[in-house]
Amino acid sequence: MGKPHLTLSVALNAAGHHPAAWRLPQARRAQALSGAHFAQLAGLAERGGLDLVLLGYPARGSELAPPPSAEAVRLDAMSLAAALIPMTRDIGLGAVAPATYWEPFNIARSFSALDNLSRGRAAWCVDAALRPYDLGNFSRLAAVDPSRAHERTREFMEVAYALWDSWERGALVFDKANAQFTDHTKVHRIDHAGDWFKVEGPLNSPRPVQGRPVIVQSDTSTDGLALAAATADVLIIRPMTIEAAVEAAGAAKAKAVAAGRELIVLADLMPIVDREGGSGADRLAALDALAQRRPECLGFAGAPAALADLIQAWIRAGACDGFNLLPAVLPDDLAAVADSVVPELKRRGLVADGPAGATLRQRLGLAEPASRYEAAAHG
Amino acid sequence: MAEPPRMLHLGLWMLTTGHHIASWRHPDSTPSAILNLDFYREAARIAEAGKFDMVFFEDTLAARERNGHVFGEVSIYSLDPLISIAALALATDRIGLASSYSTTYHLPYVLAEKFAAIDHLSGGRAAWNLVTSGPAGARNYGLGEHPDRPTRYAMAHDVVAIVKQLWDSWADDAFVFDQAGGRYYDPAKVLPTHFAGQWEAVRGPLTTPRPPQGYPVFIQAGMSEWGMDFAASFAEVIFCAARTLEIGQSFRAQMRAKAEGFGRSPDGMKLLPGYFPVVGRTEAEAREKEEYFRQLVHPEIQMGLLSERFNLDLSQYPFDGPFPMDDIMAHLEERANIGGERSRFLADILPDDTIAAYSRRMAARTYSAHQYMAGDPEQIADHMGRWLHAGGCDGFILMPPLVPGELKAFVDEVIPVLQAKGLFRKDYSGSTLRDHFGLARPPRGP
């Protein structure tokens, strides 16, 4: 299939991704814990024509961040994604969720609900990192041998995929006349017994609207790239230069192609855009004066048209298929992208100017996976 | 000053298309809607217009099976209840949002994190029904042997202790947002939990500040001896199945005594038996509805449901023959979700009952162990008031046979009668679920 246009996602948080964003006079304490705040941001992204919002990105585990950091306060990403369903209409809703300490059955079940209730807009942003601090909160992680962690993640995902497949399309028949709610021949046990997980199934929740949610990963280690090639729909990379991106995206895509799959590669980008209150460069300097550090990703400071130029250049060079935006200040830099940058990208033919697909998969040009049991039982 | 009169508390128990097992076959039911958020939002808003305390979603950990395959004839699946209540947090304003979640198969850190998020997102309207899970869940969680009941309750005790500590890991004023000083929170007021019990060790702290309600409201439903002691030690809302006023009175009195034994005020615990009303504008209309629901149950499915209820294949016995009591008793061990209270199953069986007669009687009320009644609004309201005043309950968890239709009928026809009789609030007086229940906000623990 392949998407003809670039993909844009945005990671939402309380005040923005610059570590000092929360110290600007406009920032409010309540934003961190307010559903209305996140609904406003998601609405802004949706009106701006972005494809996907990410909640809880970047993942950082259960360790409390130090006192100057706004990352210390978070809301569970899956609950937040669920809360945004009725506040949005067609934008994708991605939640960071673990493939480590939780059970694959829980992940499969929660995302079945997210995808059904959102009518096919859910994305799972897989967090497979083993962090030493998390061992203190999830004692079962102690049993995981770090040298085999990627194998375990692979099995975790395999179980989740099998559970989503355990209900074929059309398993729910709602046949009132014959008193048949479910066609039980289309619901299957998975009988998985692997090195780490033993799960009988079937899932107790119907097949996701998208077959399975869009799978987003961001681990670019050698093992992470192998996992992405085998299981991911979207890979987020963090290149600092266009050259590094061309190389990283090319390598990741080649691995996926070798596995007979497609992979959308997005690059993390923190924009800070010229506003009435000051140029992007001035705004960034003011923020840098308040915080010693910045996210370790590509930054941009300047006019909306220049940001459109950068995006265009990277796409043309094959450095990525789109960007995952980490706006320096929210809502300001998201509003600038939505109001100025996306319209410019539309004029340049880089962003579709028309109705998007009904599901996130359709929107991204990704095929809906068929249930493995469909082929086995009827094919 | 006189005590304000005691009023009913009402929860709505959401169960797909309704609590009648064949409700989805009703001409007014659109069963495919159970996959849409609009369906749940509509039901929650109807209940909110009726000033209900809360809407409640139950949990399952395995697809329901019979004869080796998924139970295909009835409405069986359940969406993740936590995702469902989170999805209603911004789509409702006042009504409480309650969900079961297992202490056996979910991790305490995850439980604390998710319920804290939903309490924040809803502005203090979350409630958690703690359930210890039956053996079906073990099939999907690969933990080997399903823990026995004493172990499950001991684990649950630990989980409650850890989850409270995690919610308390932030002082109420720890999130200082000191922009000038560059301190997002006050590190002196965020403390690790360092819980190390037999089953779990949790270091904490949470990365979410203390929930608006301090703790989301605790619900518990166990009616076994273990379950009662466990519930009395901490639960603020108790679900139960009480078929008669005497059962309700006795259970409520026992629970209140047990709560006092734990040093708690008995008024800090609200007992809500399940209530399955069929409401008609007249009693005759209610009876017609009842008969209509009865005939919606397909005959073959009736037998399957009975067999499932008693964990015994009843089709091997003559339909017009006597109830096989001895064989049934032998199979009533370890009933998940129902708490193992065999007397409640057996109470429905009359002397000289045949399988056929029992089956027909149960078809209207769908084999439920809960209170069932068909009547006009006046009769329903009087019944509810009688239970309240006789100390049989503090309210009810409503099980409408059909959603949204019969829920709307209850809200439109029974709620105004309850309000006119001074039995139910005319409007919400607070914003949190604790406000609705009249429960104090718990201070941060030591």
mmCIF file with all atom_site columns, C-alpha atoms in Angstrom, chain A residues 14 22-30 32-36 38-39 61-76 78-80 82-87 101-103 105-106 109-114 116-119 132-140 163 167 172 174-184 187 189 196-206, chain B residues 24-32 34-38 40-41 58-63 65 68-81 83-84 86-87 89-91 101 105-107 109-110 113-114 116-118 120-121 138-143 166 170 172 175-185 187 190 199-209 298 301:
data_model
loop_
_atom_site.group_PDB
_atom_site.id
_atom_site.type_symbol
_atom_site.label_atom_id
_atom_site.label_alt_id
_atom_site.label_comp_id
_atom_site.label_asym_id
_atom_site.label_entity_id
_atom_site.label_seq_id
_atom_site.pdbx_PDB_ins_code
_atom_site.Cartn_x
_atom_site.Cartn_y
_atom_site.Cartn_z
_atom_site.occupancy
_atom_site.B_iso_or_equiv
_atom_site.pdbx_formal_charge
_atom_site.auth_seq_id
_atom_site.auth_comp_id
_atom_site.auth_asym_id
_atom_site.auth_atom_id
_atom_site.pdbx_PDB_model_num
ATOM 1   C CA . ALA A 1 14  ? 1.645   19.045  30.404 1.00 0.00 ? 14  ALA A CA 1
ATOM 2   C CA . TRP A 1 22  ? 6.519   24.566  32.751 1.00 0.00 ? 22  TRP A CA 1
ATOM 3   C CA . ARG A 1 23  ? 8.251   27.631  34.178 1.00 0.00 ? 23  ARG A CA 1
ATOM 4   C CA . LEU A 1 24  ? 6.816   30.027  31.585 1.00 0.00 ? 24  LEU A CA 1
ATOM 5   C CA . PRO A 1 25  ? 4.221   32.419  33.027 1.00 0.00 ? 25  PRO A CA 1
ATOM 6   C CA . GLN A 1 26  ? 1.436   30.935  30.906 1.00 0.00 ? 26  GLN A CA 1
ATOM 7   C CA . ALA A 1 27  ? 1.933   27.408  32.302 1.00 0.00 ? 27  ALA A CA 1
ATOM 8   C CA . ARG A 1 28  ? -0.577  26.152  34.843 1.00 0.00 ? 28  ARG A CA 1
ATOM 9   C CA . ARG A 1 29  ? -0.195  23.532  37.536 1.00 0.00 ? 29  ARG A CA 1
ATOM 10  C CA . ALA A 1 30  ? -3.520  21.951  36.656 1.00 0.00 ? 30  ALA A CA 1
ATOM 11  C CA . ALA A 1 32  ? -0.456  18.052  34.285 1.00 0.00 ? 32  ALA A CA 1
ATOM 12  C CA . LEU A 1 33  ? -3.547  16.354  35.658 1.00 0.00 ? 33  LEU A CA 1
ATOM 13  C CA . SER A 1 34  ? -6.323  17.879  33.601 1.00 0.00 ? 34  SER A CA 1
ATOM 14  C CA . GLY A 1 35  ? -8.211  15.890  31.009 1.00 0.00 ? 35  GLY A CA 1
ATOM 15  C CA . ALA A 1 36  ? -9.495  19.148  29.566 1.00 0.00 ? 36  ALA A CA 1
ATOM 16  C CA . PHE A 1 38  ? -5.080  17.126  26.963 1.00 0.00 ? 38  PHE A CA 1
ATOM 17  C CA . ALA A 1 39  ? -8.416  17.264  25.154 1.00 0.00 ? 39  ALA A CA 1
ATOM 18  C CA . GLY A 1 61  ? 9.603   3.948   33.517 1.00 0.00 ? 61  GLY A CA 1
ATOM 19  C CA . SER A 1 62  ? 8.551   4.257   37.126 1.00 0.00 ? 62  SER A CA 1
ATOM 20  C CA . GLU A 1 63  ? 11.445  6.279   38.521 1.00 0.00 ? 63  GLU A CA 1
ATOM 21  C CA . LEU A 1 64  ? 10.471  9.670   39.881 1.00 0.00 ? 64  LEU A CA 1
ATOM 22  C CA . ALA A 1 65  ? 12.209  12.461  37.962 1.00 0.00 ? 65  ALA A CA 1
ATOM 23  C CA . PRO A 1 66  ? 14.155  15.050  39.984 1.00 0.00 ? 66  PRO A CA 1
ATOM 24  C CA . PRO A 1 67  ? 12.295  18.047  41.454 1.00 0.00 ? 67  PRO A CA 1
ATOM 25  C CA . PRO A 1 68  ? 12.986  20.530  38.631 1.00 0.00 ? 68  PRO A CA 1
ATOM 26  C CA . SER A 1 69  ? 11.513  18.155  36.059 1.00 0.00 ? 69  SER A CA 1
ATOM 27  C CA . ALA A 1 70  ? 7.892   18.246  34.951 1.00 0.00 ? 70  ALA A CA 1
ATOM 28  C CA . GLU A 1 71  ? 8.329   14.610  33.935 1.00 0.00 ? 71  GLU A CA 1
ATOM 29  C CA . ALA A 1 72  ? 7.904   13.759  37.608 1.00 0.00 ? 72  ALA A CA 1
ATOM 30  C CA . VAL A 1 73  ? 4.125   14.033  37.267 1.00 0.00 ? 73  VAL A CA 1
ATOM 31  C CA . ARG A 1 74  ? 2.322   11.817  34.819 1.00 0.00 ? 74  ARG A CA 1
ATOM 32  C CA . LEU A 1 75  ? -1.022  10.177  34.192 1.00 0.00 ? 75  LEU A CA 1
ATOM 33  C CA . ASP A 1 76  ? -1.301  6.589   33.031 1.00 0.00 ? 76  ASP A CA 1
ATOM 34  C CA . MET A 1 78  ? -3.734  4.223   28.444 1.00 0.00 ? 78  MET A CA 1
ATOM 35  C CA . SER A 1 79  ? -6.288  5.850   30.739 1.00 0.00 ? 79  SER A CA 1
ATOM 36  C CA . LEU A 1 80  ? -5.523  9.212   29.184 1.00 0.00 ? 80  LEU A CA 1
ATOM 37  C CA . ALA A 1 82  ? -9.254  6.346   26.651 1.00 0.00 ? 82  ALA A CA 1
ATOM 38  C CA . ALA A 1 83  ? -10.409 9.654   28.105 1.00 0.00 ? 83  ALA A CA 1
ATOM 39  C CA . LEU A 1 84  ? -9.591  11.383  24.801 1.00 0.00 ? 84  LEU A CA 1
ATOM 40  C CA . ILE A 1 85  ? -11.767 9.054   22.711 1.00 0.00 ? 85  ILE A CA 1
ATOM 41  C CA . PRO A 1 86  ? -15.009 11.008  23.145 1.00 0.00 ? 86  PRO A CA 1
ATOM 42  C CA . MET A 1 87  ? -13.163 14.334  22.844 1.00 0.00 ? 87  MET A CA 1
ATOM 43  C CA . TYR A 1 101 ? 6.111   -6.240  33.658 1.00 0.00 ? 101 TYR A CA 1
ATOM 44  C CA . TRP A 1 102 ? 2.446   -6.357  32.647 1.00 0.00 ? 102 TRP A CA 1
ATOM 45  C CA . GLU A 1 103 ? 0.869   -9.434  31.121 1.00 0.00 ? 103 GLU A CA 1
ATOM 46  C CA . PHE A 1 105 ? -3.276  -10.723 28.089 1.00 0.00 ? 105 PHE A CA 1
ATOM 47  C CA . ASN A 1 106 ? -3.844  -7.366  29.812 1.00 0.00 ? 106 ASN A CA 1
ATOM 48  C CA . ARG A 1 109 ? -7.433  -6.707  26.284 1.00 0.00 ? 109 ARG A CA 1
ATOM 49  C CA . SER A 1 110 ? -6.874  -3.011  27.027 1.00 0.00 ? 110 SER A CA 1
ATOM 50  C CA . PHE A 1 111 ? -5.987  -2.240  23.438 1.00 0.00 ? 111 PHE A CA 1
ATOM 51  C CA . SER A 1 112 ? -8.958  -4.227  22.170 1.00 0.00 ? 112 SER A CA 1
ATOM 52  C CA . ALA A 1 113 ? -11.132 -1.876  24.228 1.00 0.00 ? 113 ALA A CA 1
ATOM 53  C CA . LEU A 1 114 ? -9.238  1.236   23.115 1.00 0.00 ? 114 LEU A CA 1
ATOM 54  C CA . ASN A 1 116 ? -13.106 -0.780  19.571 1.00 0.00 ? 116 ASN A CA 1
ATOM 55  C CA . LEU A 1 117 ? -14.301 2.230   21.540 1.00 0.00 ? 117 LEU A CA 1
ATOM 56  C CA . SER A 1 118 ? -12.316 4.603   19.289 1.00 0.00 ? 118 SER A CA 1
ATOM 57  C CA . ARG A 1 119 ? -13.490 2.750   16.160 1.00 0.00 ? 119 ARG A CA 1
ATOM 58  C CA . PRO A 1 132 ? 17.012  -1.041  36.959 1.00 0.00 ? 132 PRO A CA 1
ATOM 59  C CA . TYR A 1 133 ? 14.689  1.209   38.962 1.00 0.00 ? 133 TYR A CA 1
ATOM 60  C CA . ASP A 1 134 ? 11.597  -0.654  37.737 1.00 0.00 ? 134 ASP A CA 1
ATOM 61  C CA . LEU A 1 135 ? 12.834  -3.825  39.405 1.00 0.00 ? 135 LEU A CA 1
ATOM 62  C CA . GLY A 1 136 ? 11.905  -2.220  42.704 1.00 0.00 ? 136 GLY A CA 1
ATOM 63  C CA . ASN A 1 137 ? 8.292   -1.796  41.636 1.00 0.00 ? 137 ASN A CA 1
ATOM 64  C CA . PHE A 1 138 ? 7.800   -4.914  39.551 1.00 0.00 ? 138 PHE A CA 1
ATOM 65  C CA . SER A 1 139 ? 9.601   -7.690  41.318 1.00 0.00 ? 139 SER A CA 1
ATOM 66  C CA . ARG A 1 140 ? 8.844   -10.248 38.626 1.00 0.00 ? 140 ARG A CA 1
ATOM 67  C CA . LEU A 1 163 ? -4.829  -12.929 21.238 1.00 0.00 ? 163 LEU A CA 1
ATOM 68  C CA . TRP A 1 167 ? -11.403 -13.468 17.480 1.00 0.00 ? 167 TRP A CA 1
ATOM 69  C CA . LEU A 1 172 ? -19.822 -11.455 16.705 1.00 0.00 ? 172 LEU A CA 1
ATOM 70  C CA . PHE A 1 174 ? -25.744 -10.770 16.868 1.00 0.00 ? 174 PHE A CA 1
ATOM 71  C CA . ASP A 1 175 ? -28.235 -13.132 15.232 1.00 0.00 ? 175 ASP A CA 1
ATOM 72  C CA . LYS A 1 176 ? -31.381 -12.492 17.244 1.00 0.00 ? 176 LYS A CA 1
ATOM 73  C CA . ALA A 1 177 ? -33.604 -14.946 15.369 1.00 0.00 ? 177 ALA A CA 1
ATOM 74  C CA . ASN A 1 178 ? -31.312 -17.918 16.020 1.00 0.00 ? 178 ASN A CA 1
ATOM 75  C CA . ALA A 1 179 ? -30.243 -16.716 19.456 1.00 0.00 ? 179 ALA A CA 1
ATOM 76  C CA . GLN A 1 180 ? -26.631 -16.698 18.357 1.00 0.00 ? 180 GLN A CA 1
ATOM 77  C CA . PHE A 1 181 ? -24.584 -13.817 19.719 1.00 0.00 ? 181 PHE A CA 1
ATOM 78  C CA . THR A 1 182 ? -21.172 -15.228 18.825 1.00 0.00 ? 182 THR A CA 1
ATOM 79  C CA . ASP A 1 183 ? -20.110 -17.665 16.133 1.00 0.00 ? 183 ASP A CA 1
ATOM 80  C CA . HIS A 1 184 ? -17.923 -19.832 18.315 1.00 0.00 ? 184 HIS A CA 1
ATOM 81  C CA . VAL A 1 187 ? -13.174 -17.726 18.323 1.00 0.00 ? 187 VAL A CA 1
ATOM 82  C CA . ARG A 1 189 ? -7.773  -20.657 21.863 1.00 0.00 ? 189 ARG A CA 1
ATOM 83  C CA . TRP A 1 196 ? 8.198   -16.807 29.271 1.00 0.00 ? 196 TRP A CA 1
ATOM 84  C CA . PHE A 1 197 ? 4.445   -16.883 28.792 1.00 0.00 ? 197 PHE A CA 1
ATOM 85  C CA . LYS A 1 198 ? 1.773   -19.508 28.994 1.00 0.00 ? 198 LYS A CA 1
ATOM 86  C CA . VAL A 1 199 ? -1.561  -18.255 27.708 1.00 0.00 ? 199 VAL A CA 1
ATOM 87  C CA . GLU A 1 200 ? -4.519  -20.333 26.598 1.00 0.00 ? 200 GLU A CA 1
ATOM 88  C CA . GLY A 1 201 ? -6.862  -17.653 25.315 1.00 0.00 ? 201 GLY A CA 1
ATOM 89  C CA . PRO A 1 202 ? -9.067  -16.766 23.618 1.00 0.00 ? 202 PRO A CA 1
ATOM 90  C CA . LEU A 1 203 ? -9.109  -13.082 24.459 1.00 0.00 ? 203 LEU A CA 1
ATOM 91  C CA . ASN A 1 204 ? -12.261 -12.108 26.378 1.00 0.00 ? 204 ASN A CA 1
ATOM 92  C CA . SER A 1 205 ? -12.725 -9.055  24.200 1.00 0.00 ? 205 SER A CA 1
ATOM 93  C CA . PRO A 1 206 ? -13.457 -8.852  20.480 1.00 0.00 ? 206 PRO A CA 1
ATOM 94  C CA . TRP B 2 24  ? -29.816 -8.433  23.289 1.00 0.00 ? 24  TRP B CA 1
ATOM 95  C CA . ARG B 2 25  ? -32.604 -10.296 21.442 1.00 0.00 ? 25  ARG B CA 1
ATOM 96  C CA . HIS B 2 26  ? -35.156 -7.683  22.463 1.00 0.00 ? 26  HIS B CA 1
ATOM 97  C CA . PRO B 2 27  ? -36.442 -5.691  19.457 1.00 0.00 ? 27  PRO B CA 1
ATOM 98  C CA . ASP B 2 28  ? -35.337 -2.478  21.198 1.00 0.00 ? 28  ASP B CA 1
ATOM 99  C CA . SER B 2 29  ? -31.774 -3.713  21.630 1.00 0.00 ? 29  SER B CA 1
ATOM 100 C CA . THR B 2 30  ? -28.966 -2.944  19.179 1.00 0.00 ? 30  THR B CA 1
ATOM 101 C CA . PRO B 2 31  ? -26.377 -5.453  20.366 1.00 0.00 ? 31  PRO B CA 1
ATOM 102 C CA . SER B 2 32  ? -23.636 -4.261  18.012 1.00 0.00 ? 32  SER B CA 1
ATOM 103 C CA . ILE B 2 34  ? -21.901 -2.535  22.817 1.00 0.00 ? 34  ILE B CA 1
ATOM 104 C CA . LEU B 2 35  ? -18.708 -1.921  20.862 1.00 0.00 ? 35  LEU B CA 1
ATOM 105 C CA . ASN B 2 36  ? -19.399 1.796   20.670 1.00 0.00 ? 36  ASN B CA 1
ATOM 106 C CA . LEU B 2 37  ? -18.585 4.359   23.288 1.00 0.00 ? 37  LEU B CA 1
ATOM 107 C CA . ASP B 2 38  ? -21.851 6.160   22.439 1.00 0.00 ? 38  ASP B CA 1
ATOM 108 C CA . TYR B 2 40  ? -21.943 3.568   27.345 1.00 0.00 ? 40  TYR B CA 1
ATOM 109 C CA . ARG B 2 41  ? -22.000 7.340   27.264 1.00 0.00 ? 41  ARG B CA 1
ATOM 110 C CA . GLU B 2 58  ? -17.464 -5.606  36.081 1.00 0.00 ? 58  GLU B CA 1
ATOM 111 C CA . ASP B 2 59  ? -14.357 -7.493  35.057 1.00 0.00 ? 59  ASP B CA 1
ATOM 112 C CA . THR B 2 60  ? -13.610 -10.892 33.615 1.00 0.00 ? 60  THR B CA 1
ATOM 113 C CA . LEU B 2 61  ? -10.248 -12.506 33.038 1.00 0.00 ? 61  LEU B CA 1
ATOM 114 C CA . ALA B 2 62  ? -11.175 -15.157 30.531 1.00 0.00 ? 62  ALA B CA 1
ATOM 115 C CA . ALA B 2 63  ? -13.729 -15.664 27.817 1.00 0.00 ? 63  ALA B CA 1
ATOM 116 C CA . GLU B 2 65  ? -16.727 -21.106 27.913 1.00 0.00 ? 65  GLU B CA 1
ATOM 117 C CA . GLY B 2 68  ? -15.011 -26.572 25.434 1.00 0.00 ? 68  GLY B CA 1
ATOM 118 C CA . HIS B 2 69  ? -15.737 -23.517 23.352 1.00 0.00 ? 69  HIS B CA 1
ATOM 119 C CA . VAL B 2 70  ? -16.618 -19.914 23.858 1.00 0.00 ? 70  VAL B CA 1
ATOM 120 C CA . PHE B 2 71  ? -20.207 -19.557 24.986 1.00 0.00 ? 71  PHE B CA 1
ATOM 121 C CA . GLY B 2 72  ? -21.675 -18.517 21.657 1.00 0.00 ? 72  GLY B CA 1
ATOM 122 C CA . GLU B 2 73  ? -25.333 -17.989 22.342 1.00 0.00 ? 73  GLU B CA 1
ATOM 123 C CA . VAL B 2 74  ? -25.387 -15.158 24.824 1.00 0.00 ? 74  VAL B CA 1
ATOM 124 C CA . SER B 2 75  ? -23.806 -11.818 25.295 1.00 0.00 ? 75  SER B CA 1
ATOM 125 C CA . ILE B 2 76  ? -20.523 -12.846 26.877 1.00 0.00 ? 76  ILE B CA 1
ATOM 126 C CA . TYR B 2 77  ? -17.592 -10.641 26.250 1.00 0.00 ? 77  TYR B CA 1
ATOM 127 C CA . SER B 2 78  ? -16.533 -7.659  28.302 1.00 0.00 ? 78  SER B CA 1
ATOM 128 C CA . LEU B 2 79  ? -14.422 -4.714  27.292 1.00 0.00 ? 79  LEU B CA 1
ATOM 129 C CA . ASP B 2 80  ? -11.662 -3.784  29.718 1.00 0.00 ? 80  ASP B CA 1
ATOM 130 C CA . PRO B 2 81  ? -13.662 -1.989  32.440 1.00 0.00 ? 81  PRO B CA 1
ATOM 131 C CA . ILE B 2 83  ? -10.653 1.608   29.689 1.00 0.00 ? 83  ILE B CA 1
ATOM 132 C CA . SER B 2 84  ? -14.441 1.950   29.711 1.00 0.00 ? 84  SER B CA 1
ATOM 133 C CA . ALA B 2 86  ? -11.564 6.194   31.663 1.00 0.00 ? 86  ALA B CA 1
ATOM 134 C CA . ALA B 2 87  ? -13.374 6.813   28.376 1.00 0.00 ? 87  ALA B CA 1
ATOM 135 C CA . ALA B 2 89  ? -14.233 10.495  32.575 1.00 0.00 ? 89  ALA B CA 1
ATOM 136 C CA . LEU B 2 90  ? -14.489 13.527  30.283 1.00 0.00 ? 90  LEU B CA 1
ATOM 137 C CA . ALA B 2 91  ? -17.866 12.544  28.813 1.00 0.00 ? 91  ALA B CA 1
ATOM 138 C CA . TYR B 2 101 ? -10.077 -5.030  38.715 1.00 0.00 ? 101 TYR B CA 1
ATOM 139 C CA . TYR B 2 105 ? -3.763  -10.837 38.180 1.00 0.00 ? 105 TYR B CA 1
ATOM 140 C CA . HIS B 2 106 ? -2.916  -7.136  38.185 1.00 0.00 ? 106 HIS B CA 1
ATOM 141 C CA . LEU B 2 107 ? 0.142   -5.591  39.804 1.00 0.00 ? 107 LEU B CA 1
ATOM 142 C CA . TYR B 2 109 ? 1.788   -0.454  41.087 1.00 0.00 ? 109 TYR B CA 1
ATOM 143 C CA . VAL B 2 110 ? -0.293  -0.653  37.927 1.00 0.00 ? 110 VAL B CA 1
ATOM 144 C CA . GLU B 2 113 ? -1.275  4.248   38.750 1.00 0.00 ? 113 GLU B CA 1
ATOM 145 C CA . LYS B 2 114 ? -4.423  3.601   36.715 1.00 0.00 ? 114 LYS B CA 1
ATOM 146 C CA . ALA B 2 116 ? -5.066  7.511   40.344 1.00 0.00 ? 116 ALA B CA 1
ATOM 147 C CA . ALA B 2 117 ? -5.156  8.641   36.708 1.00 0.00 ? 117 ALA B CA 1
ATOM 148 C CA . ILE B 2 118 ? -8.886  8.042   36.414 1.00 0.00 ? 118 ILE B CA 1
ATOM 149 C CA . HIS B 2 120 ? -7.611  12.839  38.446 1.00 0.00 ? 120 HIS B CA 1
ATOM 150 C CA . LEU B 2 121 ? -9.195  12.792  34.986 1.00 0.00 ? 121 LEU B CA 1
ATOM 151 C CA . ALA B 2 138 ? -5.012  -18.613 35.536 1.00 0.00 ? 138 ALA B CA 1
ATOM 152 C CA . ARG B 2 139 ? -5.371  -19.979 32.020 1.00 0.00 ? 139 ARG B CA 1
ATOM 153 C CA . ASN B 2 140 ? -4.390  -16.633 30.573 1.00 0.00 ? 140 ASN B CA 1
ATOM 154 C CA . TYR B 2 141 ? -1.795  -15.475 33.051 1.00 0.00 ? 141 TYR B CA 1
ATOM 155 C CA . GLY B 2 142 ? 0.614   -18.373 33.036 1.00 0.00 ? 142 GLY B CA 1
ATOM 156 C CA . LEU B 2 143 ? 1.210   -18.315 36.772 1.00 0.00 ? 143 LEU B CA 1
ATOM 157 C CA . LEU B 2 166 ? 1.456   4.393   46.722 1.00 0.00 ? 166 LEU B CA 1
ATOM 158 C CA . TRP B 2 170 ? 2.623   12.062  47.583 1.00 0.00 ? 170 TRP B CA 1
ATOM 159 C CA . ASP B 2 172 ? -1.615  16.370  49.323 1.00 0.00 ? 172 ASP B CA 1
ATOM 160 C CA . PHE B 2 175 ? 2.927   19.090  43.897 1.00 0.00 ? 175 PHE B CA 1
ATOM 161 C CA . VAL B 2 176 ? 4.049   22.656  44.565 1.00 0.00 ? 176 VAL B CA 1
ATOM 162 C CA . PHE B 2 177 ? 4.608   23.884  40.981 1.00 0.00 ? 177 PHE B CA 1
ATOM 163 C CA . ASP B 2 178 ? 7.077   26.472  42.197 1.00 0.00 ? 178 ASP B CA 1
ATOM 164 C CA . GLN B 2 179 ? 7.851   28.212  38.908 1.00 0.00 ? 179 GLN B CA 1
ATOM 165 C CA . ALA B 2 180 ? 10.125  30.857  40.364 1.00 0.00 ? 180 ALA B CA 1
ATOM 166 C CA . GLY B 2 181 ? 12.156  28.390  42.420 1.00 0.00 ? 181 GLY B CA 1
ATOM 167 C CA . GLY B 2 182 ? 12.233  25.749  39.714 1.00 0.00 ? 182 GLY B CA 1
ATOM 168 C CA . ARG B 2 183 ? 10.779  23.029  41.922 1.00 0.00 ? 183 ARG B CA 1
ATOM 169 C CA . TYR B 2 184 ? 7.961   21.090  40.270 1.00 0.00 ? 184 TYR B CA 1
ATOM 170 C CA . TYR B 2 185 ? 7.325   19.165  43.470 1.00 0.00 ? 185 TYR B CA 1
ATOM 171 C CA . PRO B 2 187 ? 10.931  16.192  47.376 1.00 0.00 ? 187 PRO B CA 1
ATOM 172 C CA . VAL B 2 190 ? 7.152   12.582  48.118 1.00 0.00 ? 190 VAL B CA 1
ATOM 173 C CA . TRP B 2 199 ? 3.880   -11.657 47.545 1.00 0.00 ? 199 TRP B CA 1
ATOM 174 C CA . GLU B 2 200 ? 4.905   -8.217  46.435 1.00 0.00 ? 200 GLU B CA 1
ATOM 175 C CA . ALA B 2 201 ? 7.676   -5.743  47.030 1.00 0.00 ? 201 ALA B CA 1
ATOM 176 C CA . VAL B 2 202 ? 7.094   -2.205  45.882 1.00 0.00 ? 202 VAL B CA 1
ATOM 177 C CA . ARG B 2 203 ? 9.534   0.613   46.189 1.00 0.00 ? 203 ARG B CA 1
ATOM 178 C CA . GLY B 2 204 ? 7.456   3.522   44.953 1.00 0.00 ? 204 GLY B CA 1
ATOM 179 C CA . PRO B 2 205 ? 6.803   6.389   44.940 1.00 0.00 ? 205 PRO B CA 1
ATOM 180 C CA . LEU B 2 206 ? 4.089   6.781   42.359 1.00 0.00 ? 206 LEU B CA 1
ATOM 181 C CA . THR B 2 207 ? 4.688   9.315   39.594 1.00 0.00 ? 207 THR B CA 1
ATOM 182 C CA . THR B 2 208 ? 1.143   10.605  39.949 1.00 0.00 ? 208 THR B CA 1
ATOM 183 C CA . PRO B 2 209 ? 0.180   12.958  42.800 1.00 0.00 ? 209 PRO B CA 1
ATOM 184 C CA . HIS B 2 298 ? -34.086 -19.706 23.870 1.00 0.00 ? 298 HIS B CA 1
ATOM 185 C CA . ILE B 2 301 ? -29.826 -21.903 26.051 1.00 0.00 ? 301 ILE B CA 1
#
